């Protein structure tokens, strides 16, 4: 088993720094021998890992292709242009900036491009699935802008569109943000565009979660509606850890300048090359089939969890993501997550709309990359419920998890 799947670097690392190589091997073993249900994670391909562990990690490249502050950028310029062209073609966007170091950096740059400190912004409130960058007081967003939160309907868990319109009319925000860390349904981008137009606001879609589904044609695209689309490249999209911004030509220069030099320094060229690889992979029919299977799996998982007595937010999912309240099984989300971790089932807690205690957030991106399908999702839901109820001991559950994942190695030898 290699440490990083880039064999030339793996062997060198094992020889030169066995202590660190051991940690990397241990992490690979953890990922392969437990069940990865964190909605924001995936297994990127060996080709993506190879680009990350390549000579491009050595290169300084402040600026943009053809206009760098450093010499020797001829080849990394080609790599970045390739990433940009692939992103534009994959998402049908007029402009792509692939330099954002993360999803948060992409959102920061979008705000920097469109807003001034003190501007009012409408976004999904954090208790309903908004991200930290959507107005948390612990984040630059909450400190530098005046966020007005909208919520979800208490009964259905669906975004409260009437409230969005009412708040927009009352506050006349400079920007409206749509996007979430935990909303399992498609976002009605046409509706948000209409409201933004009515009040003269920019529309920023933070599509960090669904962008991979968009790439595979399994979710609606925000690109035709939003002024700026922010995204991550490491979730369903299955690329390296990083961010990306898509926009129309008229905002291209503002967005680029908001990334560099306003909020970032040198571009991480190895990551940009890995993004190019991932965009290439995501343009294939195999990836489209994968994206649709991710959703099919999540739907079965949501239904099976509901059958087991968990209360599934919105009653199901349109995406890779399921959130559920395990209270009827006798525990809150935090306790459930602890029991599941001991059983080798790795997932997150999340805020539940209109509930005091936290719930569970699961996703099917990683298990689907491993090749699991509907049958495995039903089995996972049954085992999860048994563990949460305390009916299946963690040692036995761990064995079952090991048997299951043993049949679906993320990186077959
Ligand atoms: C909606 C949304 N925005 C932004 C981010 C931030 O991404 P990162 O962790 O790469 O900064 C996330 C991450 O999960 C997210 O879900």
XYZ file of N, CA and C and ligand atoms in Angstrom, residues 40 102-105 107 131 133-134 179-181 206 208-209 232 234-235 242, ligand 1:
73
model
N -19.348 16.402 3.589
C -18.440 17.319 2.898
C -17.186 16.612 2.388
N -9.831 27.889 -0.524
C -10.866 27.102 0.147
C -12.223 27.703 -0.194
N -13.269 27.039 0.260
C -14.614 27.583 0.068
C -14.771 28.911 0.778
N -14.214 29.004 1.987
C -14.326 30.259 2.742
C -13.595 31.390 2.023
N -12.428 31.082 1.457
C -11.679 32.121 0.722
C -12.467 32.582 -0.493
N -15.751 32.691 -0.737
C -16.828 33.566 -0.276
C -16.259 34.936 0.114
N -23.578 28.763 6.472
C -22.162 28.524 6.806
C -21.632 29.683 7.643
N -19.393 31.646 7.022
C -19.166 32.830 6.178
C -20.465 33.538 5.790
N -21.575 33.050 6.327
C -22.870 33.673 6.022
C -23.355 34.514 7.204
N -27.362 29.219 -0.281
C -26.412 28.114 -0.167
C -26.324 27.723 1.284
N -25.896 26.501 1.552
C -26.002 25.976 2.907
C -25.019 24.835 3.116
N -24.788 24.556 4.402
C -23.963 23.387 4.732
C -24.830 22.158 4.993
N -23.676 30.243 -2.869
C -22.575 29.481 -2.268
C -22.895 28.002 -2.471
N -21.039 25.387 -2.438
C -19.950 24.521 -1.978
C -20.371 23.057 -1.964
N -21.572 22.789 -1.496
C -22.025 21.396 -1.412
C -22.495 20.828 -2.751
N -16.660 24.837 -3.411
C -15.474 24.073 -3.023
C -15.241 23.031 -4.110
N -13.754 20.011 -3.243
C -13.390 18.746 -2.579
C -14.563 17.943 -2.046
N -15.783 18.366 -2.367
C -16.919 17.596 -1.831
C -17.369 16.592 -2.905
N -10.112 22.770 -1.874
C -9.902 24.104 -2.421
C -11.210 24.766 -2.804
C -21.885 26.363 2.058
C -20.438 26.345 2.403
N -19.721 27.465 2.228
C -18.416 27.519 2.515
C -17.756 26.415 3.005
C -16.311 26.575 3.381
O -15.448 25.724 2.743
P -13.967 25.532 3.333
O -14.097 24.629 4.503
O -13.221 24.927 2.185
O -13.470 26.872 3.709
C -18.458 25.230 3.208
C -17.766 24.056 3.764
O -18.318 23.063 4.094
C -19.827 25.183 2.904
O -20.551 24.092 3.086
